mmCIF file of C-alpha atoms and ligand atoms in Angstrom:
data_model
loop_
_atom_site.group_PDB
_atom_site.id
_atom_site.type_symbol
_atom_site.label_atom_id
_atom_site.label_comp_id
_atom_site.label_asym_id
_atom_site.label_seq_id
_atom_site.Cartn_x
_atom_site.Cartn_y
_atom_site.Cartn_z
ATOM 1 C CA MET A 19 -9.934 70.260 72.942
ATOM 2 C CA SER A 20 -8.270 67.781 71.884
ATOM 3 C CA ILE A 21 -9.102 64.336 70.948
ATOM 4 C CA THR A 22 -6.831 62.857 73.884
ATOM 5 C CA ASN A 23 -7.882 65.359 76.108
ATOM 6 C CA ASN A 24 -11.660 64.143 75.567
ATOM 7 C CA LEU A 25 -10.673 60.532 75.838
ATOM 8 C CA HIS A 26 -8.297 60.769 79.250
ATOM 9 C CA LYS A 27 -12.674 62.826 79.423
ATOM 10 C CA ILE A 28 -14.721 60.327 78.970
ATOM 11 C CA THR A 29 -12.580 57.901 79.948
ATOM 12 C CA GLN A 30 -13.096 60.137 83.417
ATOM 13 C CA GLN A 31 -16.482 59.993 83.035
ATOM 14 C CA ILE A 32 -17.196 55.926 82.512
ATOM 15 C CA ASN A 33 -15.083 55.337 85.678
ATOM 16 C CA ASP A 34 -17.235 57.422 87.515
ATOM 17 C CA ALA A 35 -20.850 56.273 85.999
ATOM 18 C CA THR A 36 -19.352 52.314 86.925
ATOM 19 C CA LEU A 37 -18.539 52.966 90.230
ATOM 20 C CA LYS A 38 -21.673 55.567 90.616
ATOM 21 C CA ALA A 39 -23.436 52.840 90.144
ATOM 22 C CA GLN A 40 -21.644 50.366 92.142
ATOM 23 C CA ARG A 41 -20.603 47.530 89.391
ATOM 24 C CA ALA A 42 -16.605 46.419 89.478
ATOM 25 C CA ALA A 43 -13.568 49.100 88.005
ATOM 26 C CA ASN A 44 -12.898 48.722 83.602
ATOM 27 C CA SER A 45 -16.059 47.344 83.697
ATOM 28 C CA VAL A 46 -17.573 49.251 81.231
ATOM 29 C CA THR A 47 -15.348 49.752 77.052
ATOM 30 C CA LEU A 48 -15.259 52.246 75.268
ATOM 31 C CA LEU A 49 -15.179 52.300 71.380
ATOM 32 C CA ALA A 50 -14.582 54.347 69.521
ATOM 33 C CA VAL A 51 -16.824 54.977 66.707
ATOM 34 C CA SER A 52 -14.316 56.731 64.434
ATOM 35 C CA LYS A 53 -17.416 57.554 61.303
ATOM 36 C CA ALA A 54 -16.528 60.610 59.154
ATOM 37 C CA GLN A 55 -13.055 60.640 60.869
ATOM 38 C CA LYS A 56 -8.867 61.192 59.823
ATOM 39 C CA ILE A 57 -7.253 58.836 59.439
ATOM 40 C CA ASN A 58 -5.000 60.662 61.493
ATOM 41 C CA HIS A 59 -7.458 61.730 64.340
ATOM 42 C CA ILE A 60 -7.945 57.663 64.648
ATOM 43 C CA GLU A 61 -4.851 58.125 64.610
ATOM 44 C CA GLU A 62 -4.295 60.251 67.596
ATOM 45 C CA ALA A 63 -6.260 58.275 69.539
ATOM 46 C CA PHE A 64 -5.072 55.036 69.064
ATOM 47 C CA ASN A 65 -1.147 57.387 70.467
ATOM 48 C CA ALA A 66 -3.473 58.231 73.069
ATOM 49 C CA GLY A 67 -3.989 54.921 74.261
ATOM 50 C CA GLN A 68 -7.621 53.717 72.247
ATOM 51 C CA LYS A 69 -6.914 50.053 70.776
ATOM 52 C CA LEU A 70 -11.038 49.831 70.041
ATOM 53 C CA PHE A 71 -13.292 51.429 66.850
ATOM 54 C CA GLY A 72 -16.444 51.485 65.181
ATOM 55 C CA GLU A 73 -16.749 51.974 61.631
ATOM 56 C CA ASN A 74 -20.145 51.796 60.379
ATOM 57 C CA TYR A 75 -20.347 52.191 56.410
ATOM 58 C CA LEU A 76 -17.866 49.510 54.519
ATOM 59 C CA SER A 77 -16.314 52.582 51.664
ATOM 60 C CA GLU A 78 -15.172 54.433 54.345
ATOM 61 C CA ALA A 79 -14.158 51.980 56.481
ATOM 62 C CA LEU A 80 -12.151 49.713 54.360
ATOM 63 C CA PRO A 81 -9.810 52.931 53.336
ATOM 64 C CA LYS A 82 -9.369 53.721 56.567
ATOM 65 C CA ILE A 83 -8.625 49.669 58.228
ATOM 66 C CA ASP A 84 -6.284 49.170 55.423
ATOM 67 C CA ALA A 85 -4.314 52.553 55.916
ATOM 68 C CA LEU A 86 -3.776 51.492 59.754
ATOM 69 C CA LYS A 87 -2.896 47.863 59.677
ATOM 70 C CA GLN A 88 -0.281 48.175 60.975
ATOM 71 C CA LEU A 89 -1.729 49.893 63.899
ATOM 72 C CA PRO A 90 -3.491 46.782 66.201
ATOM 73 C CA ILE A 91 -6.723 47.549 66.257
ATOM 74 C CA GLN A 92 -9.672 46.402 67.101
ATOM 75 C CA TRP A 93 -12.314 47.233 63.952
ATOM 76 C CA HIS A 94 -16.515 47.530 64.955
ATOM 77 C CA PHE A 95 -18.533 46.562 62.872
ATOM 78 C CA ILE A 96 -21.655 48.945 63.561
ATOM 79 C CA GLY A 97 -23.571 49.889 60.900
ATOM 80 C CA PRO A 98 -26.477 48.030 58.639
ATOM 81 C CA ILE A 99 -25.435 45.641 56.645
ATOM 82 C CA GLN A 100 -26.487 45.163 53.128
ATOM 83 C CA SER A 101 -26.090 41.282 52.444
ATOM 84 C CA ASN A 102 -24.054 41.719 49.213
ATOM 85 C CA LYS A 103 -21.546 43.238 51.955
ATOM 86 C CA THR A 104 -21.027 40.112 54.160
ATOM 87 C CA ARG A 105 -17.760 39.188 53.112
ATOM 88 C CA ASP A 106 -15.428 42.480 53.360
ATOM 89 C CA ILE A 107 -17.251 42.873 56.779
ATOM 90 C CA ALA A 108 -16.223 38.894 57.641
ATOM 91 C CA GLU A 109 -12.696 39.193 56.198
ATOM 92 C CA HIS A 110 -12.063 42.955 57.595
ATOM 93 C CA PHE A 111 -13.597 42.932 61.193
ATOM 94 C CA GLN A 112 -13.147 41.471 64.206
ATOM 95 C CA TRP A 113 -16.212 42.370 65.569
ATOM 96 C CA VAL A 114 -20.086 42.557 64.001
ATOM 97 C CA GLN A 115 -22.768 44.579 65.770
ATOM 98 C CA SER A 116 -25.390 44.840 64.091
ATOM 99 C CA VAL A 117 -26.658 41.341 63.002
ATOM 100 C CA ASP A 118 -30.504 41.117 62.317
ATOM 101 C CA ARG A 119 -31.318 38.056 60.970
ATOM 102 C CA GLU A 120 -30.100 34.573 60.340
ATOM 103 C CA LYS A 121 -29.740 35.424 56.010
ATOM 104 C CA ILE A 122 -26.560 37.696 57.468
ATOM 105 C CA ALA A 123 -25.322 35.556 60.362
ATOM 106 C CA ARG A 124 -25.310 32.949 57.828
ATOM 107 C CA ARG A 125 -23.326 34.259 55.868
ATOM 108 C CA LEU A 126 -21.031 35.570 58.183
ATOM 109 C CA ASN A 127 -19.939 32.479 59.135
ATOM 110 C CA ASP A 128 -18.990 31.761 55.576
ATOM 111 C CA GLN A 129 -17.334 34.206 54.480
ATOM 112 C CA ARG A 130 -15.140 33.823 57.314
ATOM 113 C CA PRO A 131 -11.483 33.520 56.382
ATOM 114 C CA ASP A 132 -10.316 29.991 57.820
ATOM 115 C CA GLU A 133 -6.981 31.372 58.739
ATOM 116 C CA LEU A 134 -9.465 34.109 61.160
ATOM 117 C CA PRO A 135 -10.042 33.777 65.266
ATOM 118 C CA ARG A 136 -13.741 33.597 64.506
ATOM 119 C CA LEU A 137 -15.708 36.660 64.286
ATOM 120 C CA ASN A 138 -17.040 38.311 67.760
ATOM 121 C CA VAL A 139 -21.200 39.029 66.925
ATOM 122 C CA THR A 140 -23.223 41.670 68.952
ATOM 123 C CA VAL A 141 -26.733 41.151 67.667
ATOM 124 C CA GLN A 142 -28.580 44.138 67.389
ATOM 125 C CA LEU A 143 -32.066 44.555 69.219
ATOM 126 C CA ASN A 144 -34.573 46.865 67.790
ATOM 127 C CA LEU A 145 -36.442 46.914 71.435
ATOM 128 C CA PHE A 146 -39.414 49.320 70.499
ATOM 129 C CA ASN A 147 -39.990 47.886 66.740
ATOM 130 C CA GLU A 148 -39.010 50.955 65.037
ATOM 131 C CA ALA A 149 -39.874 51.234 61.768
ATOM 132 C CA THR A 150 -36.453 53.327 60.551
ATOM 133 C CA LYS A 151 -34.464 51.723 62.965
ATOM 134 C CA GLN A 152 -32.483 48.047 62.238
ATOM 135 C CA GLY A 153 -31.923 45.121 64.612
ATOM 136 C CA ALA A 154 -34.397 42.070 65.656
ATOM 137 C CA ASN A 155 -37.192 42.329 67.367
ATOM 138 C CA THR A 156 -37.967 40.704 70.944
ATOM 139 C CA ASN A 157 -40.496 38.299 69.243
ATOM 140 C CA GLU A 158 -37.011 37.017 66.757
ATOM 141 C CA LEU A 159 -34.286 36.790 69.111
ATOM 142 C CA SER A 160 -34.438 33.774 71.223
ATOM 143 C CA GLU A 161 -34.250 32.046 67.409
ATOM 144 C CA LEU A 162 -31.562 34.459 66.156
ATOM 145 C CA LEU A 163 -29.885 33.975 69.206
ATOM 146 C CA ALA A 164 -30.151 30.113 68.947
ATOM 147 C CA PHE A 165 -28.754 30.347 64.774
ATOM 148 C CA ILE A 166 -25.009 32.448 65.455
ATOM 149 C CA THR A 167 -24.430 29.662 68.204
ATOM 150 C CA GLU A 168 -24.241 27.247 65.976
ATOM 151 C CA GLN A 169 -22.465 28.578 63.662
ATOM 152 C CA PRO A 170 -18.619 26.826 63.441
ATOM 153 C CA LYS A 171 -16.857 30.539 61.905
ATOM 154 C CA LEU A 172 -18.961 33.002 65.111
ATOM 155 C CA GLU A 173 -18.446 33.758 68.921
ATOM 156 C CA LEU A 174 -21.896 34.511 69.640
ATOM 157 C CA ARG A 175 -20.381 37.959 72.617
ATOM 158 C CA GLY A 176 -24.318 40.045 73.485
ATOM 159 C CA LEU A 177 -26.335 42.609 72.440
ATOM 160 C CA MET A 178 -26.821 45.682 70.951
ATOM 161 C CA CYS A 179 -29.345 48.110 71.533
ATOM 162 C CA ILE A 180 -29.838 52.441 69.831
ATOM 163 C CA PRO A 181 -32.981 53.088 72.008
ATOM 164 C CA PRO A 182 -35.183 56.293 70.899
ATOM 165 C CA ARG A 183 -34.502 58.826 72.071
ATOM 166 C CA GLN A 184 -35.253 60.972 75.212
ATOM 167 C CA THR A 185 -35.608 63.826 76.560
ATOM 168 C CA LYS A 186 -37.024 62.076 79.873
ATOM 169 C CA PRO A 187 -34.431 61.006 81.706
ATOM 170 C CA GLU A 188 -36.894 58.537 83.281
ATOM 171 C CA LEU A 189 -37.236 57.235 79.755
ATOM 172 C CA GLN A 190 -34.232 56.896 78.858
ATOM 173 C CA SER A 191 -33.291 54.241 82.250
ATOM 174 C CA GLU A 192 -36.652 52.853 81.770
ATOM 175 C CA GLN A 193 -35.824 51.788 78.155
ATOM 176 C CA PHE A 194 -31.749 51.029 79.215
ATOM 177 C CA ASN A 195 -33.421 48.532 81.598
ATOM 178 C CA GLN A 196 -35.363 46.932 79.804
ATOM 179 C CA VAL A 197 -32.916 45.951 77.470
ATOM 180 C CA LYS A 198 -30.099 45.017 80.344
ATOM 181 C CA GLU A 199 -33.765 42.882 81.242
ATOM 182 C CA ILE A 200 -33.080 40.790 77.951
ATOM 183 C CA PHE A 201 -30.102 40.734 78.306
ATOM 184 C CA ASP A 202 -29.831 39.134 81.728
ATOM 185 C CA PHE A 203 -32.403 36.243 80.148
ATOM 186 C CA TYR A 204 -30.781 35.187 77.371
ATOM 187 C CA ARG A 205 -27.696 34.619 79.229
ATOM 188 C CA ALA A 206 -28.591 32.915 82.047
ATOM 189 C CA GLN A 207 -29.209 30.661 78.569
ATOM 190 C CA TYR A 208 -25.637 31.254 76.565
ATOM 191 C CA PRO A 209 -23.064 32.146 79.344
ATOM 192 C CA GLN A 210 -20.990 33.127 76.718
ATOM 193 C CA MET A 211 -22.588 36.816 76.141
ATOM 194 C CA ASP A 212 -20.270 38.586 78.505
ATOM 195 C CA THR A 213 -21.422 42.399 76.064
ATOM 196 C CA LEU A 214 -24.144 44.701 76.865
ATOM 197 C CA SER A 215 -23.257 47.829 74.431
ATOM 198 C CA MET A 216 -25.943 50.719 75.007
ATOM 199 C CA GLY A 217 -25.028 54.372 75.541
ATOM 200 C CA MET A 218 -23.454 57.380 73.094
ATOM 201 C CA SER A 219 -22.304 60.542 73.941
ATOM 202 C CA GLY A 220 -26.083 61.635 75.549
ATOM 203 C CA ASP A 221 -26.450 58.859 77.358
ATOM 204 C CA MET A 222 -23.409 57.013 77.979
ATOM 205 C CA GLN A 223 -24.605 57.438 82.098
ATOM 206 C CA SER A 224 -27.706 56.392 82.103
ATOM 207 C CA ALA A 225 -26.746 53.260 79.610
ATOM 208 C CA ILE A 226 -23.802 52.068 82.736
ATOM 209 C CA SER A 227 -25.714 52.840 85.948
ATOM 210 C CA ALA A 228 -28.198 49.693 83.616
ATOM 211 C CA GLY A 229 -25.565 47.887 83.036
ATOM 212 C CA SER A 230 -23.685 47.908 79.629
ATOM 213 C CA THR A 231 -20.754 46.082 79.825
ATOM 214 C CA MET A 232 -19.319 48.415 76.155
ATOM 215 C CA VAL A 233 -21.064 52.834 74.954
ATOM 216 C CA ARG A 234 -20.098 53.873 72.013
ATOM 217 C CA ILE A 235 -18.800 56.802 71.194
ATOM 218 C CA GLY A 236 -18.405 59.201 68.357
ATOM 219 C CA THR A 237 -19.145 62.866 69.522
ATOM 220 C CA ALA A 238 -17.240 63.398 71.979
ATOM 221 C CA LEU A 239 -14.771 61.308 71.909
ATOM 222 C CA PHE A 240 -13.795 63.906 68.137
ATOM 223 C CA GLY A 241 -16.510 66.421 68.189
ATOM 224 C CA GLU A 242 -19.077 66.915 65.931
ATOM 225 C CA ARG A 243 -19.639 65.551 62.344
ATOM 226 C CA PRO A 244 -19.623 67.387 59.202
ATOM 227 C CA ALA A 245 -23.051 68.614 58.432
ATOM 228 C CA ASN A 246 -22.397 66.766 55.082
ATOM 229 C CA TRP A 247 -20.569 64.243 55.548
ATOM 230 C CA LYS A 248 -23.555 61.344 54.622
ATOM 231 C CA GLN A 249 -23.799 62.932 51.443
ATOM 232 C CA GLN A 250 -19.951 62.500 50.439
ATOM 233 C CA LEU A 251 -20.211 59.210 51.399
ATOM 234 C CA GLN A 252 -22.674 58.742 49.042
ATOM 235 C CA ASN A 253 -21.130 60.876 46.411
ATOM 236 C CA GLN A 254 -17.953 58.814 46.842
ATOM 237 C CA GLN A 255 -20.605 55.429 46.174
ATOM 238 C CA VAL A 256 -21.952 56.790 42.390
HETATM 239 C C1 PLP B 11 -22.860 57.237 65.136
HETATM 240 C C2 PLP B 11 -23.202 56.002 66.023
HETATM 241 C C3 PLP B 11 -22.784 56.493 67.648
HETATM 242 C C4 PLP B 11 -22.110 56.986 68.163
HETATM 243 O O1 PLP B 11 -22.671 58.170 68.585
HETATM 244 P P1 PLP B 11 -22.363 60.129 69.231
HETATM 245 O O2 PLP B 11 -24.029 60.281 69.450
HETATM 246 O O3 PLP B 11 -21.884 60.563 68.053
HETATM 247 O O4 PLP B 11 -21.283 59.635 70.221
HETATM 248 C C5 PLP B 11 -22.798 55.355 67.892
HETATM 249 N N1 PLP B 11 -23.293 53.274 68.095
HETATM 250 C C6 PLP B 11 -23.532 53.637 66.288
HETATM 251 C C7 PLP B 11 -24.404 52.037 66.170
HETATM 252 C C8 PLP B 11 -23.803 54.472 65.601
HETATM 253 O O5 PLP B 11 -24.304 54.306 64.192
#
């Protein structure tokens, strides 16, 4: 299957899931996760109509963003954020989905260039307090959201979550439903929150049925990532 065919298939699946959940057409956006993917693959997806792309690692993302700067791509940063990386993120991305603490939000705000529009931000929620995952815990969320709304160069857009993998579909749906409840709770307070980013290649349908507005898809669009790509990336960084 080509990337173009995959994109059409995923778009169809999103539309079907949206319809099945009795939600408005086009209420779910596709973010193409292009980590580990070559520039020509990103171009192919772009030429097939995909405009939003997500990257996890700066050292990998910056050369791609530069190589593709003629294309009107909207870049989303979705990986863990170290504080020494915030300047490059603030300068080169339109969205950051993985904000998880005040220090990072403050730095992104301070380092966002004045000539650029506000940086769109979602807070990554670590709903189940998983030690291996980034994200704010539920008890940190209220303060962090309030802090972001006070930053003049940040635009609070919503929440992002990667719930733990579940083999039982009911458990998976249950987790997505919990995230949606928290999202709705805060959206009542901050109506500008229009984005609930949850669902990946393996669990897109149940995320959409729970109310996701953005699914982040890598493998189903581009194919499996090379097994050693993370290691290659680390070698480059040394
Ligand atoms: C890699 C990644 C994805 C995409 O995962 P697939 O299973 O390849 O669709 C989505 N979100 C985040 C945060 C990721 O790191």
